[in-house]
Short mmCIF file of C-alpha atoms in Angstrom, two decimals:
data_model
loop_
_atom_site.label_atom_id
_atom_site.label_comp_id
_atom_site.label_asym_id
_atom_site.label_seq_id
_atom_site.Cartn_x
_atom_site.Cartn_y
_atom_site.Cartn_z
CA MET A 21 111.00 -15.33 -58.82
CA ASN A 22 113.79 -17.84 -58.35
CA MET A 23 114.75 -16.17 -55.11
CA GLU A 24 111.20 -16.40 -53.83
CA ILE A 25 110.95 -20.06 -54.73
CA GLY A 26 114.27 -20.64 -52.98
CA MET A 27 112.91 -19.01 -49.85
CA ILE A 28 109.87 -21.18 -49.91
CA SER A 29 111.99 -24.28 -50.36
CA ALA A 30 114.19 -23.24 -47.44
CA ASN A 31 111.15 -22.93 -45.27
CA LYS A 32 110.22 -26.44 -46.27
CA TRP A 33 113.67 -27.70 -45.11
CA ALA A 34 113.29 -25.77 -41.88
CA GLY A 35 110.74 -28.24 -40.63
CA CYS A 36 107.93 -26.16 -41.98
CA GLU A 37 108.16 -23.83 -39.07
CA LEU A 38 106.58 -20.45 -39.70
CA ASN A 39 108.17 -17.79 -37.55
CA SER A 40 108.79 -14.09 -37.80
CA ARG A 41 111.60 -14.74 -40.23
CA VAL A 42 109.21 -16.53 -42.57
CA ALA A 43 106.69 -13.75 -42.23
CA GLU A 44 109.30 -11.17 -43.14
CA ASP A 45 110.36 -13.28 -46.10
CA LEU A 46 106.78 -13.48 -47.27
CA ILE A 47 106.37 -9.72 -46.91
CA ASN A 48 109.62 -9.13 -48.73
CA SER A 49 108.47 -11.52 -51.45
CA ALA A 50 105.24 -9.56 -51.84
CA ARG A 51 107.23 -6.32 -52.08
CA ILE A 52 109.55 -7.86 -54.63
CA TYR A 53 106.55 -8.93 -56.69
CA ARG A 54 105.22 -5.43 -56.43
CA LEU A 55 108.51 -4.06 -57.73
CA PHE A 56 108.43 -6.58 -60.55
CA LEU A 57 104.91 -5.52 -61.35
CA LYS A 58 105.91 -1.85 -61.51
CA PHE A 59 108.81 -2.80 -63.71
CA ASP A 60 106.44 -4.63 -66.00
CA PHE A 61 104.06 -1.65 -66.14
CA GLY A 62 106.96 0.67 -67.05
CA TYR A 63 107.96 -1.76 -69.74
CA LEU A 64 104.37 -1.69 -70.96
CA GLN A 65 104.39 2.11 -71.12
CA ASN A 66 107.66 2.14 -73.02
CA ALA A 67 106.24 -0.38 -75.46
CA GLN A 68 103.50 2.05 -76.47
CA GLY A 69 105.84 3.75 -78.92
CA CYS A 70 106.02 0.57 -80.99
CA TYR A 71 102.29 0.37 -81.68
CA SER A 72 99.51 2.72 -82.65
CA TRP A 73 96.86 3.48 -80.08
CA GLY A 74 93.85 1.26 -80.15
CA SER A 75 95.71 -1.72 -81.66
CA PRO A 76 95.28 -5.20 -80.06
CA PRO A 77 98.84 -5.62 -78.61
CA TYR A 78 98.16 -3.22 -75.71
CA GLY A 79 95.24 -5.23 -74.41
CA GLN A 80 97.10 -8.47 -74.98
CA ILE A 81 100.22 -7.29 -73.13
CA SER A 82 98.32 -5.94 -70.12
CA ASN A 83 96.18 -9.05 -69.79
CA ARG A 84 99.15 -11.36 -70.17
CA LYS A 85 101.19 -9.57 -67.49
CA SER A 86 98.30 -9.43 -65.06
CA ASP A 87 97.50 -13.11 -65.53
CA GLU A 88 101.12 -14.15 -65.09
CA PHE A 89 101.44 -12.10 -61.92
CA TYR A 90 98.23 -13.51 -60.52
CA ALA A 91 99.38 -17.02 -61.32
CA ARG A 92 102.70 -16.50 -59.56
CA VAL A 93 101.08 -15.07 -56.46
CA THR A 94 98.47 -17.81 -56.42
CA LYS A 95 101.20 -20.41 -56.66
CA ILE A 96 103.06 -18.85 -53.74
CA VAL A 97 99.92 -18.74 -51.66
CA ASN A 98 99.16 -22.35 -52.44
CA GLU A 99 102.65 -23.38 -51.40
CA LEU A 100 102.34 -21.40 -48.19
CA GLU A 101 99.03 -23.05 -47.40
CA THR A 102 100.58 -26.43 -48.05
CA ILE A 103 103.40 -25.60 -45.67
CA HIS A 104 100.97 -24.45 -43.01
CA ARG A 105 98.89 -27.57 -43.36
CA ARG A 106 101.98 -29.70 -42.82
CA SER A 107 103.22 -27.58 -39.98
CA LYS A 108 102.58 -28.76 -36.40
CA ASP A 109 103.45 -25.51 -34.89
CA PRO A 110 101.06 -24.50 -32.16
CA TYR A 111 100.72 -21.25 -33.96
CA GLN A 112 99.14 -22.93 -36.95
CA ASN A 113 96.01 -20.84 -36.77
CA LYS A 114 98.06 -17.74 -36.45
CA GLN A 115 100.12 -18.76 -39.43
CA LYS A 116 96.95 -19.49 -41.39
CA ASN A 117 95.65 -16.10 -40.45
CA PHE A 118 98.91 -14.53 -41.48
CA ILE A 119 98.89 -16.41 -44.77
CA SER A 120 95.29 -15.41 -45.33
CA GLU A 121 96.21 -11.84 -44.56
CA VAL A 122 99.15 -12.03 -46.90
CA LYS A 123 96.88 -13.51 -49.54
CA ASP A 124 94.30 -10.81 -49.01
CA ASN A 125 96.92 -8.11 -49.08
CA SER A 126 98.42 -9.60 -52.18
CA THR A 127 95.01 -9.82 -53.84
CA ALA A 128 94.21 -6.23 -52.82
CA GLU A 129 97.59 -5.07 -54.02
CA ILE A 130 97.13 -6.93 -57.24
CA SER A 131 93.68 -5.35 -57.75
CA LYS A 132 95.09 -1.95 -56.96
CA ILE A 133 97.92 -2.46 -59.39
CA LYS A 134 95.50 -3.69 -62.03
CA ASN A 135 93.31 -0.64 -61.52
CA GLU A 136 96.34 1.63 -61.77
CA ILE A 137 97.45 -0.16 -64.90
CA TYR A 138 94.04 0.15 -66.50
CA SER A 139 93.66 3.76 -65.36
CA ASN A 140 97.07 4.74 -66.64
CA PHE A 141 96.54 2.78 -69.81
CA THR A 142 93.14 4.44 -70.39
CA ALA A 143 94.54 7.89 -69.61
CA GLU A 144 97.46 7.28 -71.92
CA ILE A 145 95.16 6.10 -74.68
CA THR A 146 92.92 9.15 -74.15
CA LYS A 147 95.96 11.41 -74.23
CA ILE A 148 97.21 9.77 -77.41
CA LYS A 149 93.75 10.07 -78.95
CA ASN A 150 93.52 13.76 -78.01
CA GLU A 151 97.02 14.47 -79.27
CA THR A 152 96.32 12.59 -82.48
CA ALA A 153 93.01 14.41 -82.93
CA ASP A 154 94.71 17.76 -82.27
CA GLU A 155 97.47 16.93 -84.72
CA LEU A 156 94.97 15.79 -87.32
CA SER A 157 92.88 18.91 -86.78
CA ALA A 158 95.94 21.14 -87.00
CA HIS A 159 97.14 19.28 -90.07
CA GLY A 160 93.67 19.52 -91.64
CA THR A 161 93.55 23.25 -90.86
CA LYS A 162 97.00 23.65 -92.39
CA ILE A 163 95.96 21.72 -95.48
CA THR A 164 92.78 23.82 -95.75
CA ASN A 165 94.73 27.05 -95.42
CA GLU A 166 97.31 25.90 -97.96
CA LEU A 167 94.55 24.77 -100.29
CA SER A 168 92.80 28.13 -99.94
CA THR A 169 96.09 29.90 -100.60
CA ARG A 170 96.79 27.71 -103.62
CA LEU A 171 93.26 28.19 -104.92
CA SER A 172 93.60 31.94 -104.50
CA GLU A 173 96.91 31.86 -106.36
CA ILE A 174 95.39 29.65 -109.07
CA ASN A 175 92.41 31.99 -109.40
CA SER A 176 94.68 35.01 -109.59
CA THR A 177 96.91 33.33 -112.16
CA PHE A 178 93.92 32.12 -114.15
CA THR A 179 92.31 35.57 -114.04
CA ALA A 180 95.53 37.26 -115.12
CA GLU A 181 96.10 34.72 -117.89
CA LEU A 182 92.49 35.02 -119.03
CA GLY A 183 92.79 38.79 -119.09
CA ARG A 184 96.03 38.57 -121.06
CA ILE A 185 94.48 36.15 -123.56
CA ASN A 186 91.40 38.38 -123.89
CA ASN A 187 93.60 41.41 -124.48
CA GLU A 188 95.65 39.56 -127.10
CA LEU A 189 92.51 38.31 -128.82
CA ASN A 190 90.93 41.77 -128.71
CA ASN A 191 94.10 43.37 -130.07
CA LYS A 192 94.42 40.79 -132.85
CA LEU A 193 90.73 41.08 -133.64
CA ASN A 194 90.94 44.87 -133.67
CA GLU A 195 94.01 44.73 -135.89
CA GLU A 196 92.36 42.32 -138.30
CA VAL A 197 89.11 44.29 -138.28
CA ASN A 198 90.94 47.58 -138.74
CA ALA A 199 93.07 46.06 -141.50
CA GLY A 200 89.96 44.67 -143.17
CA PHE A 201 88.12 47.94 -142.77
CA GLY A 202 91.16 49.83 -144.03
CA LYS A 203 91.39 47.60 -147.07
CA ILE A 204 87.66 47.88 -147.69
CA ASN A 205 87.84 51.63 -147.11
CA THR A 206 90.73 51.92 -149.56
CA GLU A 207 88.88 49.88 -152.15
CA LEU A 208 85.69 51.83 -151.58
CA SER A 209 87.57 55.11 -151.67
CA ALA A 210 89.25 54.12 -154.94
CA LYS A 211 85.95 52.99 -156.41
CA LEU A 212 84.15 56.07 -155.12
CA THR A 213 86.91 58.30 -156.43
CA ALA A 214 86.70 56.63 -159.83
CA GLU A 215 82.92 56.87 -159.78
CA ILE A 216 83.11 60.49 -158.69
CA LYS A 217 85.51 61.18 -161.54
CA LYS A 218 83.15 59.44 -163.93
CA ILE A 219 80.20 61.33 -162.50
CA ASN A 220 82.11 64.60 -162.66
CA SER A 221 83.12 63.79 -166.21
CA ARG A 222 79.54 62.94 -167.03
CA ASP A 223 78.37 66.06 -165.27
CA ALA A 224 80.84 68.05 -167.31
CA ASP A 225 79.66 66.30 -170.44
CA TYR A 226 76.08 66.84 -169.39
CA ALA A 227 76.80 70.45 -168.62
CA SER A 228 78.51 71.00 -171.95
CA GLU A 229 75.78 69.06 -173.72
CA ALA A 230 73.13 71.02 -171.88
CA GLN A 231 74.93 74.21 -172.76
CA ARG A 232 75.19 73.12 -176.36
CA ILE A 233 71.53 72.08 -176.43
CA LEU A 234 70.62 75.36 -174.79
CA SER A 235 72.65 77.28 -177.30
CA ILE A 236 71.16 75.20 -180.11
CA SER A 237 67.69 75.68 -178.73
CA LYS A 238 68.28 79.41 -178.59
CA LYS A 239 69.85 79.73 -182.01
CA PRO A 240 66.94 78.26 -183.95
CA ALA A 241 64.59 80.47 -182.04
CA VAL A 242 66.71 83.43 -183.02
CA MET A 243 67.12 82.17 -186.55
CA ILE A 244 63.50 81.24 -187.18
CA LEU A 245 62.18 84.75 -187.55
CA PRO A 246 64.92 85.92 -189.91
CA GLN A 247 64.57 82.79 -191.97
CA LEU A 248 60.83 83.13 -192.08
CA MET A 249 61.19 86.73 -193.09
CA LEU A 250 63.70 85.74 -195.72
CA LEU A 251 61.43 83.01 -196.96
CA SER A 252 58.56 85.46 -197.13
CA MET A 253 60.65 87.93 -199.04
CA LEU A 254 61.93 85.13 -201.22
CA SER A 255 58.38 84.02 -201.91
CA LYS A 256 57.38 87.50 -202.98
CA ARG A 257 60.47 87.82 -205.14
CA ILE A 258 59.93 84.46 -206.75
CA ASN A 259 56.31 85.30 -207.44
CA SER A 260 57.39 88.45 -209.19
CA ILE A 261 59.96 86.52 -211.14
CA LEU A 262 57.33 83.99 -212.12
CA CYS A 263 55.10 86.75 -213.43
CA ASN A 264 57.93 88.17 -215.48
CA CYS A 265 58.80 84.76 -216.80
CA GLN A 266 55.25 84.11 -217.86
CA LYS A 267 55.18 87.37 -219.78
CA LYS A 268 58.38 86.56 -221.61
CA SER A 269 57.47 82.96 -222.33
CA ALA A 270 55.68 83.85 -225.55
CA SER A 271 58.69 85.51 -227.11
CA GLN A 272 61.38 83.21 -225.80
CA ASN A 273 61.92 79.52 -226.21
CA GLN A 274 62.16 76.88 -223.51
CA GLN A 275 65.99 76.63 -223.68
CA PRO A 276 66.85 77.14 -220.00
CA SER A 277 64.35 74.50 -218.98
CA SER A 278 65.67 72.00 -221.46
CA LYS A 279 69.20 72.60 -220.37
CA SER A 280 68.36 72.01 -216.74
CA SER A 281 66.23 68.97 -217.46
CA SER A 282 68.69 67.39 -219.87
CA SER A 283 71.59 67.70 -217.45
CA SER A 284 72.88 64.30 -216.45
CA GLY A 285 74.95 65.55 -213.48
CA PRO A 286 73.77 66.65 -210.04
CA ILE A 287 71.39 69.58 -209.98
CA THR A 288 73.02 72.70 -208.55
CA PHE A 289 71.76 76.15 -207.73
CA LYS A 290 73.62 77.52 -210.79
CA GLY A 291 70.38 76.96 -212.73
CA ILE A 292 67.54 79.36 -213.19
CA SER A 293 65.73 80.47 -209.98
CA LEU A 294 62.43 79.13 -211.27
CA THR A 295 63.80 75.62 -211.42
CA ILE A 296 65.18 75.92 -207.87
CA TRP A 297 61.89 77.22 -206.58
CA THR A 298 59.91 74.45 -208.26
CA GLN A 299 62.17 71.77 -206.82
CA PHE A 300 62.10 73.46 -203.42
CA ASN A 301 58.29 73.44 -203.37
CA ASP A 302 58.13 69.79 -204.40
CA ILE A 303 60.63 68.63 -201.76
CA PHE A 304 59.15 70.92 -199.11
CA ASP A 305 55.60 69.59 -199.68
CA LYS A 306 56.77 65.97 -199.76
CA ILE A 307 58.67 66.17 -196.43
CA LYS A 308 55.82 68.11 -194.86
CA ALA A 309 53.35 65.41 -195.88
CA ASP A 310 55.62 62.50 -194.90
CA LYS A 311 56.46 63.90 -191.49
CA ASN A 312 52.99 65.34 -190.89
CA PHE A 313 54.50 68.73 -190.02
CA ASN A 314 52.63 71.99 -189.96
CA LEU A 315 53.99 74.98 -191.82
CA GLU A 316 55.92 76.43 -188.88
CA GLU A 317 57.51 73.07 -188.04
CA MET A 318 58.52 72.60 -191.66
CA TYR A 319 60.07 76.08 -191.84
CA PHE A 320 61.99 75.32 -188.63
CA ARG A 321 63.26 72.03 -190.04
CA VAL A 322 64.41 73.65 -193.30
CA ALA A 323 66.23 76.35 -191.33
CA MET A 324 67.99 73.74 -189.13
CA GLU A 325 69.05 71.66 -192.14
CA ILE A 326 70.37 74.71 -193.95
CA ARG A 327 72.38 75.56 -190.81
CA GLU A 328 73.75 72.02 -190.71
CA LEU A 329 74.75 72.15 -194.38
CA ARG A 330 76.99 75.11 -193.69
CA PHE A 331 79.34 72.76 -191.81
CA LYS A 332 79.40 69.87 -194.30
CA GLY A 333 81.78 71.25 -196.86
CA PHE A 334 79.35 72.90 -199.28
CA MET A 335 80.84 76.21 -198.49
CA ARG A 336 84.31 75.15 -199.63
CA GLU A 337 83.39 75.67 -203.22
CA ILE A 338 82.02 79.06 -202.41
CA SER A 339 85.14 79.88 -200.42
CA ARG A 340 87.26 78.69 -203.31
CA ARG A 341 85.30 80.95 -205.62
CA LYS A 342 85.73 83.73 -203.06
CA ILE A 343 82.06 84.53 -202.82
CA VAL A 344 81.69 86.85 -199.89
CA TYR A 345 77.92 87.26 -199.72
CA ILE A 346 75.60 84.25 -199.65
CA SER A 347 72.03 85.10 -200.35
CA THR A 348 68.92 83.35 -199.14
CA LEU A 349 68.55 81.93 -202.61
CA ASP A 350 71.97 80.35 -202.27
CA ASP A 351 70.91 78.72 -198.97
CA ILE A 352 67.78 77.34 -200.59
CA GLY A 353 69.86 76.09 -203.51
CA LEU A 354 72.19 74.27 -201.07
CA TRP A 355 69.22 72.62 -199.39
CA VAL A 356 67.67 71.57 -202.75
CA ASP A 357 71.03 70.18 -203.96
CA SER A 358 71.43 68.18 -200.71
CA LYS A 359 68.02 66.61 -201.16
CA ASN A 360 68.58 65.85 -204.83
CA ASN A 361 72.00 64.31 -204.13
CA GLY A 362 70.80 62.27 -201.10
CA ILE A 363 73.02 64.01 -198.56
CA LEU A 364 70.19 64.65 -196.12
CA ASP A 365 68.04 61.63 -197.03
CA SER A 366 68.10 60.58 -193.39
CA ASN A 367 66.15 63.68 -192.58
CA VAL A 368 63.58 62.78 -195.17
CA GLU A 369 63.29 59.27 -193.89
#
């Protein structure tokens, strides 16, 4: 710029003559400005790395450079016009035409340069936008893929962990349930075993009791007929004895009766048979009336009580006396003695 201004000043000192030399200088000046403009555009392109696309500095830089260039060219043109107005060269019109041509060329060149600047700037911005969009898309795709991979890994890990936890819980639950069931089973088995033992023991007791009852129920049935027959025979024998006693009563005194009645001790069957029979009839009739038994039931009861007396120690005296045969009269005497002495009072009650 200083060189161009120096050229213009030199032309002023040359008497304001515009010749071919001046024209060449003007053309060279225009070329130099063009070079400066290209230099400025390259500087503008290099400055793009310092800012993000779409930010205000790009528009500000381009407008500032274009305005400064236009101002410089306009100033040069104005100075040239001033020189031509002061010039008295006969080629003034030619010089004016040349200056006008230079001005037009400069304006056209400036417009062309501006268009190139804007075109390049727009293309560069579009390129940056596309590259940025591609990078963002690629980065988004990468993030999506990584997220899908991570989610798949998380799902796999979560599923595996959930399965492991479920297995542990199931195993622990099964162990606890099995332990509880085992404990309950052991307790139930012990209780059932004890109950079974009790039941078996009871069954055995029941069986033995049933067997005993069966044997008892059979024995009286077997013993009833012999006892009844014995009682019948005894009745006939006693009746005959009574008849004989009545016949002898006139010639004999009542000594046996007085002895038996005056005895202060327990009545035993050592007395006279008539006394035993009288007592037997009295006790027999009394129990039969109290219990409301018929004759067969009363005979059965007497037979059972006589059988029971055999095991209560009354036979010890007989064994001590070494009596081998026990008659029916002896059995009846035992029964009468038991009633008189209160041994079988419970039966009477």
